[in-house]
Amino acid sequence: MKKFGFMVLSFIVAAASLTSCNTSSGDDYAHNQIFAVAHQSSIGVYFESDDHQLLYPANNRVGSSYNPNEGDRVIISYNILEQESLVGNFDYMIDLYSISKVRWGEQASVETTQAAESYGTEPVALYQEHMFSSTKEILNMALTFYGLDPSKHTFTIVENNDPNYNPELKSNQYKNVELRHSDTENNTSRAYAEWVSFPLDELELDGYRGLIIDMKNFQSSQSYVTVTFTVFNSNQLKPATL
């Protein structure tokens, strides 16, 4: 039986059952979880959701256990404080229940498959088949791989422009990219899982509805994940689901 180690395990378990945005306050538990980017200001940390809404923790239950740095990728659980007056340019005041750091992956665009392989040839898989989401700016994936020390593993979304690159699954409306995994640990006794978020700003995505992600699986064959970009049609807070 495989043994699994987990990073932000509670969020991996909870990710399958998120509800829509709640506007209550004073509850004993959080109703919402989202990915966000942490920012620092003169009045402390605040968060930017994937639809660019700014959330300020007017009530912070987390304390000093983790104080994110500018630009950290995080998962937060929260409720909206409906009665709180807005401060500055923030869109929402929130009751912050938890915060956990998520790893930023890397992105690259290459002209040859040999260059793509320089970003790794080790296997990787989704932890569960539904655990991914993406806008045109950020891709989120819950990944599992063999290892004990995640710091010795890097993940890169690669745009392979080699004319001989010919993935089995293609669509005119979806951009083909590769998920590359580099492993300097070489441990096959324990499987590990964590969320990884990838910036996509360096990829050419105009005109595409989403991505087809090609990855080498544990059977040494290719797996494909199709993700459609989340589109936000109003300025109402719509959490990017995990």
PDB file of N, CA, C and O in Angstrom, residues 188-239:
ATOM      1  N   THR A 188      11.191   6.468  -3.852  1.00  0.00           N
ATOM      2  CA  THR A 188       9.966   5.859  -4.377  1.00  0.00           C
ATOM      3  C   THR A 188       9.180   5.102  -3.309  1.00  0.00           C
ATOM      4  O   THR A 188       8.274   4.331  -3.624  1.00  0.00           O
ATOM      5  N   SER A 189       9.496   5.335  -2.033  1.00  0.00           N
ATOM      6  CA  SER A 189       8.853   4.567  -0.972  1.00  0.00           C
ATOM      7  C   SER A 189       7.633   5.271  -0.386  1.00  0.00           C
ATOM      8  O   SER A 189       6.838   4.643   0.307  1.00  0.00           O
ATOM      9  N   ARG A 190       7.497   6.546  -0.647  1.00  0.00           N
ATOM     10  CA  ARG A 190       6.400   7.290  -0.012  1.00  0.00           C
ATOM     11  C   ARG A 190       5.840   8.318  -0.994  1.00  0.00           C
ATOM     12  O   ARG A 190       6.584   9.033  -1.660  1.00  0.00           O
ATOM     13  N   ALA A 191       4.526   8.380  -1.086  1.00  0.00           N
ATOM     14  CA  ALA A 191       3.873   9.360  -1.947  1.00  0.00           C
ATOM     15  C   ALA A 191       3.492  10.589  -1.140  1.00  0.00           C
ATOM     16  O   ALA A 191       3.100  10.489   0.023  1.00  0.00           O
ATOM     17  N   TYR A 192       3.622  11.729  -1.765  1.00  0.00           N
ATOM     18  CA  TYR A 192       3.362  13.013  -1.122  1.00  0.00           C
ATOM     19  C   TYR A 192       2.327  13.760  -1.954  1.00  0.00           C
ATOM     20  O   TYR A 192       2.238  13.564  -3.173  1.00  0.00           O
ATOM     21  N   ALA A 193       1.536  14.621  -1.332  1.00  0.00           N
ATOM     22  CA  ALA A 193       0.535  15.381  -2.070  1.00  0.00           C
ATOM     23  C   ALA A 193       0.490  16.808  -1.556  1.00  0.00           C
ATOM     24  O   ALA A 193       0.611  17.053  -0.357  1.00  0.00           O
ATOM     25  N   GLU A 194       0.315  17.744  -2.467  1.00  0.00           N
ATOM     26  CA  GLU A 194       0.181  19.145  -2.090  1.00  0.00           C
ATOM     27  C   GLU A 194      -0.458  19.928  -3.231  1.00  0.00           C
ATOM     28  O   GLU A 194      -0.435  19.512  -4.387  1.00  0.00           O
ATOM     29  N   TRP A 195      -1.031  21.089  -2.867  1.00  0.00           N
ATOM     30  CA  TRP A 195      -1.493  22.027  -3.871  1.00  0.00           C
ATOM     31  C   TRP A 195      -0.304  22.782  -4.438  1.00  0.00           C
ATOM     32  O   TRP A 195       0.602  23.189  -3.701  1.00  0.00           O
ATOM     33  N   VAL A 196      -0.316  22.997  -5.747  1.00  0.00           N
ATOM     34  CA  VAL A 196       0.677  23.841  -6.408  1.00  0.00           C
ATOM     35  C   VAL A 196      -0.076  24.787  -7.337  1.00  0.00           C
ATOM     36  O   VAL A 196      -0.972  24.366  -8.074  1.00  0.00           O
ATOM     37  N   SER A 197       0.276  26.072  -7.281  1.00  0.00           N
ATOM     38  CA  SER A 197      -0.314  27.068  -8.175  1.00  0.00           C
ATOM     39  C   SER A 197       0.739  27.550  -9.161  1.00  0.00           C
ATOM     40  O   SER A 197       1.894  27.785  -8.785  1.00  0.00           O
ATOM     41  N   PHE A 198       0.341  27.716 -10.402  1.00  0.00           N
ATOM     42  CA  PHE A 198       1.266  28.098 -11.468  1.00  0.00           C
ATOM     43  C   PHE A 198       0.844  29.432 -12.078  1.00  0.00           C
ATOM     44  O   PHE A 198      -0.296  29.558 -12.553  1.00  0.00           O
ATOM     45  N   PRO A 199       1.725  30.422 -12.115  1.00  0.00           N
ATOM     46  CA  PRO A 199       1.412  31.630 -12.888  1.00  0.00           C
ATOM     47  C   PRO A 199       1.431  31.298 -14.368  1.00  0.00           C
ATOM     48  O   PRO A 199       2.212  30.466 -14.830  1.00  0.00           O
ATOM     49  N   LEU A 200       0.552  31.946 -15.122  1.00  0.00           N
ATOM     50  CA  LEU A 200       0.439  31.661 -16.555  1.00  0.00           C
ATOM     51  C   LEU A 200       0.691  32.889 -17.416  1.00  0.00           C
ATOM     52  O   LEU A 200       0.465  32.853 -18.628  1.00  0.00           O
ATOM     53  N   ASP A 201       1.183  33.955 -16.825  1.00  0.00           N
ATOM     54  CA  ASP A 201       1.263  35.232 -17.534  1.00  0.00           C
ATOM     55  C   ASP A 201       2.277  35.227 -18.672  1.00  0.00           C
ATOM     56  O   ASP A 201       2.211  36.073 -19.568  1.00  0.00           O
ATOM     57  N   GLU A 202       3.216  34.281 -18.690  1.00  0.00           N
ATOM     58  CA  GLU A 202       4.218  34.239 -19.758  1.00  0.00           C
ATOM     59  C   GLU A 202       3.807  33.338 -20.919  1.00  0.00           C
ATOM     60  O   GLU A 202       4.525  33.255 -21.919  1.00  0.00           O
ATOM     61  N   LEU A 203       2.650  32.690 -20.807  1.00  0.00           N
ATOM     62  CA  LEU A 203       2.185  31.800 -21.871  1.00  0.00           C
ATOM     63  C   LEU A 203       1.257  32.556 -22.824  1.00  0.00           C
ATOM     64  O   LEU A 203       0.571  33.506 -22.430  1.00  0.00           O
ATOM     65  N   GLU A 204       1.212  32.113 -24.062  1.00  0.00           N
ATOM     66  CA  GLU A 204       0.350  32.736 -25.073  1.00  0.00           C
ATOM     67  C   GLU A 204      -1.013  32.057 -25.031  1.00  0.00           C
ATOM     68  O   GLU A 204      -1.195  30.963 -25.580  1.00  0.00           O
ATOM     69  N   LEU A 205      -2.000  32.721 -24.378  1.00  0.00           N
ATOM     70  CA  LEU A 205      -3.290  32.087 -24.137  1.00  0.00           C
ATOM     71  C   LEU A 205      -4.459  32.798 -24.814  1.00  0.00           C
ATOM     72  O   LEU A 205      -5.605  32.378 -24.642  1.00  0.00           O
ATOM     73  N   ASP A 206      -4.192  33.843 -25.563  1.00  0.00           N
ATOM     74  CA  ASP A 206      -5.276  34.564 -26.231  1.00  0.00           C
ATOM     75  C   ASP A 206      -6.027  33.637 -27.183  1.00  0.00           C
ATOM     76  O   ASP A 206      -5.425  32.909 -27.985  1.00  0.00           O
ATOM     77  N   GLY A 207      -7.356  33.657 -27.074  1.00  0.00           N
ATOM     78  CA  GLY A 207      -8.198  32.860 -27.958  1.00  0.00           C
ATOM     79  C   GLY A 207      -8.474  31.459 -27.473  1.00  0.00           C
ATOM     80  O   GLY A 207      -9.244  30.726 -28.110  1.00  0.00           O
ATOM     81  N   TYR A 208      -7.890  31.072 -26.347  1.00  0.00           N
ATOM     82  CA  TYR A 208      -8.096  29.719 -25.830  1.00  0.00           C
ATOM     83  C   TYR A 208      -9.107  29.713 -24.687  1.00  0.00           C
ATOM     84  O   TYR A 208      -9.165  30.644 -23.878  1.00  0.00           O
ATOM     85  N   ARG A 209      -9.875  28.624 -24.602  1.00  0.00           N
ATOM     86  CA  ARG A 209     -10.859  28.448 -23.527  1.00  0.00           C
ATOM     87  C   ARG A 209     -10.253  27.779 -22.301  1.00  0.00           C
ATOM     88  O   ARG A 209     -10.856  27.785 -21.231  1.00  0.00           O
ATOM     89  N   GLY A 210      -9.086  27.173 -22.474  1.00  0.00           N
ATOM     90  CA  GLY A 210      -8.492  26.467 -21.349  1.00  0.00           C
ATOM     91  C   GLY A 210      -7.200  25.780 -21.759  1.00  0.00           C
ATOM     92  O   GLY A 210      -6.605  26.103 -22.796  1.00  0.00           O
ATOM     93  N   LEU A 211      -6.783  24.823 -20.944  1.00  0.00           N
ATOM     94  CA  LEU A 211      -5.531  24.107 -21.154  1.00  0.00           C
ATOM     95  C   LEU A 211      -5.776  22.610 -21.253  1.00  0.00           C
ATOM     96  O   LEU A 211      -6.677  22.074 -20.604  1.00  0.00           O
ATOM     97  N   ILE A 212      -4.965  21.938 -22.052  1.00  0.00           N
ATOM     98  CA  ILE A 212      -4.824  20.486 -21.992  1.00  0.00           C
ATOM     99  C   ILE A 212      -3.419  20.229 -21.459  1.00  0.00           C
ATOM    100  O   ILE A 212      -2.430  20.599 -22.102  1.00  0.00           O
ATOM    101  N   ILE A 213      -3.347  19.626 -20.283  1.00  0.00           N
ATOM    102  CA  ILE A 213      -2.073  19.462 -19.588  1.00  0.00           C
ATOM    103  C   ILE A 213      -1.603  18.023 -19.734  1.00  0.00           C
ATOM    104  O   ILE A 213      -2.290  17.080 -19.334  1.00  0.00           O
ATOM    105  N   ASP A 214      -0.440  17.866 -20.303  1.00  0.00           N
ATOM    106  CA  ASP A 214       0.169  16.567 -20.592  1.00  0.00           C
ATOM    107  C   ASP A 214       1.203  16.280 -19.499  1.00  0.00           C
ATOM    108  O   ASP A 214       2.074  17.108 -19.230  1.00  0.00           O
ATOM    109  N   MET A 215       1.101  15.124 -18.855  1.00  0.00           N
ATOM    110  CA  MET A 215       2.052  14.770 -17.801  1.00  0.00           C
ATOM    111  C   MET A 215       2.402  13.287 -17.849  1.00  0.00           C
ATOM    112  O   MET A 215       1.585  12.463 -18.259  1.00  0.00           O
ATOM    113  N   LYS A 216       3.592  12.974 -17.441  1.00  0.00           N
ATOM    114  CA  LYS A 216       4.013  11.580 -17.348  1.00  0.00           C
ATOM    115  C   LYS A 216       3.471  10.986 -16.058  1.00  0.00           C
ATOM    116  O   LYS A 216       3.713  11.512 -14.979  1.00  0.00           O
ATOM    117  N   ASN A 217       2.718   9.879 -16.161  1.00  0.00           N
ATOM    118  CA  ASN A 217       2.103   9.289 -14.978  1.00  0.00           C
ATOM    119  C   ASN A 217       2.977   8.185 -14.380  1.00  0.00           C
ATOM    120  O   ASN A 217       4.087   7.904 -14.866  1.00  0.00           O
ATOM    121  N   PHE A 218       2.475   7.556 -13.329  1.00  0.00           N
ATOM    122  CA  PHE A 218       3.259   6.546 -12.610  1.00  0.00           C
ATOM    123  C   PHE A 218       3.402   5.248 -13.397  1.00  0.00           C
ATOM    124  O   PHE A 218       4.182   4.373 -13.013  1.00  0.00           O
ATOM    125  N   GLN A 219       2.666   5.111 -14.486  1.00  0.00           N
ATOM    126  CA  GLN A 219       2.794   3.938 -15.354  1.00  0.00           C
ATOM    127  C   GLN A 219       3.723   4.230 -16.534  1.00  0.00           C
ATOM    128  O   GLN A 219       3.798   3.451 -17.487  1.00  0.00           O
ATOM    129  N   SER A 220       4.418   5.361 -16.462  1.00  0.00           N
ATOM    130  CA  SER A 220       5.373   5.794 -17.498  1.00  0.00           C
ATOM    131  C   SER A 220       4.710   6.011 -18.855  1.00  0.00           C
ATOM    132  O   SER A 220       5.349   5.886 -19.896  1.00  0.00           O
ATOM    133  N   SER A 221       3.428   6.325 -18.834  1.00  0.00           N
ATOM    134  CA  SER A 221       2.725   6.742 -20.037  1.00  0.00           C
ATOM    135  C   SER A 221       2.225   8.170 -19.830  1.00  0.00           C
ATOM    136  O   SER A 221       2.474   8.772 -18.778  1.00  0.00           O
ATOM    137  N   GLN A 222       1.528   8.717 -20.820  1.00  0.00           N
ATOM    138  CA  GLN A 222       1.088  10.097 -20.719  1.00  0.00           C
ATOM    139  C   GLN A 222      -0.366  10.181 -20.269  1.00  0.00           C
ATOM    140  O   GLN A 222      -1.221   9.430 -20.748  1.00  0.00           O
ATOM    141  N   SER A 223      -0.632  11.102 -19.341  1.00  0.00           N
ATOM    142  CA  SER A 223      -1.993  11.415 -18.920  1.00  0.00           C
ATOM    143  C   SER A 223      -2.309  12.848 -19.343  1.00  0.00           C
ATOM    144  O   SER A 223      -1.407  13.689 -19.456  1.00  0.00           O
ATOM    145  N   TYR A 224      -3.604  13.121 -19.545  1.00  0.00           N
ATOM    146  CA  TYR A 224      -4.013  14.448 -19.984  1.00  0.00           C
ATOM    147  C   TYR A 224      -5.118  14.965 -19.072  1.00  0.00           C
ATOM    148  O   TYR A 224      -6.059  14.246 -18.742  1.00  0.00           O
ATOM    149  N   VAL A 225      -4.990  16.210 -18.670  1.00  0.00           N
ATOM    150  CA  VAL A 225      -6.007  16.882 -17.864  1.00  0.00           C
ATOM    151  C   VAL A 225      -6.487  18.092 -18.647  1.00  0.00           C
ATOM    152  O   VAL A 225      -5.675  18.925 -19.086  1.00  0.00           O
ATOM    153  N   THR A 226      -7.791  18.181 -18.850  1.00  0.00           N
ATOM    154  CA  THR A 226      -8.376  19.319 -19.551  1.00  0.00           C
ATOM    155  C   THR A 226      -9.022  20.254 -18.534  1.00  0.00           C
ATOM    156  O   THR A 226      -9.880  19.836 -17.762  1.00  0.00           O
ATOM    157  N   VAL A 227      -8.594  21.504 -18.526  1.00  0.00           N
ATOM    158  CA  VAL A 227      -9.131  22.484 -17.590  1.00  0.00           C
ATOM    159  C   VAL A 227      -9.640  23.686 -18.372  1.00  0.00           C
ATOM    160  O   VAL A 227      -8.938  24.213 -19.250  1.00  0.00           O
ATOM    161  N   THR A 228     -10.883  24.078 -18.093  1.00  0.00           N
ATOM    162  CA  THR A 228     -11.478  25.251 -18.722  1.00  0.00           C
ATOM    163  C   THR A 228     -11.282  26.458 -17.818  1.00  0.00           C
ATOM    164  O   THR A 228     -11.499  26.371 -16.606  1.00  0.00           O
ATOM    165  N   PHE A 229     -10.877  27.568 -18.398  1.00  0.00           N
ATOM    166  CA  PHE A 229     -10.634  28.763 -17.599  1.00  0.00           C
ATOM    167  C   PHE A 229     -11.917  29.241 -16.931  1.00  0.00           C
ATOM    168  O   PHE A 229     -12.977  29.314 -17.560  1.00  0.00           O
ATOM    169  N   THR A 230     -11.816  29.560 -15.647  1.00  0.00           N
ATOM    170  CA  THR A 230     -12.912  30.200 -14.932  1.00  0.00           C
ATOM    171  C   THR A 230     -13.007  31.643 -15.399  1.00  0.00           C
ATOM    172  O   THR A 230     -12.016  32.368 -15.429  1.00  0.00           O
ATOM    173  N   VAL A 231     -14.227  32.059 -15.762  1.00  0.00           N
ATOM    174  CA  VAL A 231     -14.456  33.428 -16.216  1.00  0.00           C
ATOM    175  C   VAL A 231     -15.391  34.107 -15.233  1.00  0.00           C
ATOM    176  O   VAL A 231     -16.449  33.571 -14.880  1.00  0.00           O
ATOM    177  N   PHE A 232     -15.009  35.291 -14.782  1.00  0.00           N
ATOM    178  CA  PHE A 232     -15.818  36.047 -13.835  1.00  0.00           C
ATOM    179  C   PHE A 232     -16.583  37.115 -14.605  1.00  0.00           C
ATOM    180  O   PHE A 232     -16.001  37.950 -15.285  1.00  0.00           O
ATOM    181  N   ASN A 233     -17.901  37.077 -14.488  1.00  0.00           N
ATOM    182  CA  ASN A 233     -18.742  37.937 -15.301  1.00  0.00           C
ATOM    183  C   ASN A 233     -19.282  39.156 -14.570  1.00  0.00           C
ATOM    184  O   ASN A 233     -20.029  39.944 -15.130  1.00  0.00           O
ATOM    185  N   SER A 234     -18.954  39.325 -13.297  1.00  0.00           N
ATOM    186  CA  SER A 234     -19.419  40.502 -12.558  1.00  0.00           C
ATOM    187  C   SER A 234     -18.398  40.820 -11.491  1.00  0.00           C
ATOM    188  O   SER A 234     -17.410  40.111 -11.306  1.00  0.00           O
ATOM    189  N   ASN A 235     -18.648  41.898 -10.769  1.00  0.00           N
ATOM    190  CA  ASN A 235     -17.719  42.282  -9.708  1.00  0.00           C
ATOM    191  C   ASN A 235     -18.103  41.694  -8.356  1.00  0.00           C
ATOM    192  O   ASN A 235     -17.562  42.063  -7.334  1.00  0.00           O
ATOM    193  N   GLN A 236     -19.062  40.769  -8.354  1.00  0.00           N
ATOM    194  CA  GLN A 236     -19.421  40.075  -7.121  1.00  0.00           C
ATOM    195  C   GLN A 236     -18.363  39.034  -6.808  1.00  0.00           C
ATOM    196  O   GLN A 236     -17.868  38.361  -7.703  1.00  0.00           O
ATOM    197  N   LEU A 237     -17.990  38.918  -5.535  1.00  0.00           N
ATOM    198  CA  LEU A 237     -16.970  37.969  -5.139  1.00  0.00           C
ATOM    199  C   LEU A 237     -17.420  36.557  -5.465  1.00  0.00           C
ATOM    200  O   LEU A 237     -18.461  36.094  -5.016  1.00  0.00           O
ATOM    201  N   LYS A 238     -16.640  35.870  -6.303  1.00  0.00           N
ATOM    202  CA  LYS A 238     -16.927  34.488  -6.668  1.00  0.00           C
ATOM    203  C   LYS A 238     -15.668  33.688  -6.388  1.00  0.00           C
ATOM    204  O   LYS A 238     -14.750  33.662  -7.204  1.00  0.00           O
ATOM    205  N   PRO A 239     -15.576  33.047  -5.241  1.00  0.00           N
ATOM    206  CA  PRO A 239     -14.339  32.337  -4.897  1.00  0.00           C
ATOM    207  C   PRO A 239     -13.941  31.323  -5.952  1.00  0.00           C
ATOM    208  O   PRO A 239     -14.770  30.603  -6.492  1.00  0.00           O
TER     209      PRO A 239
END
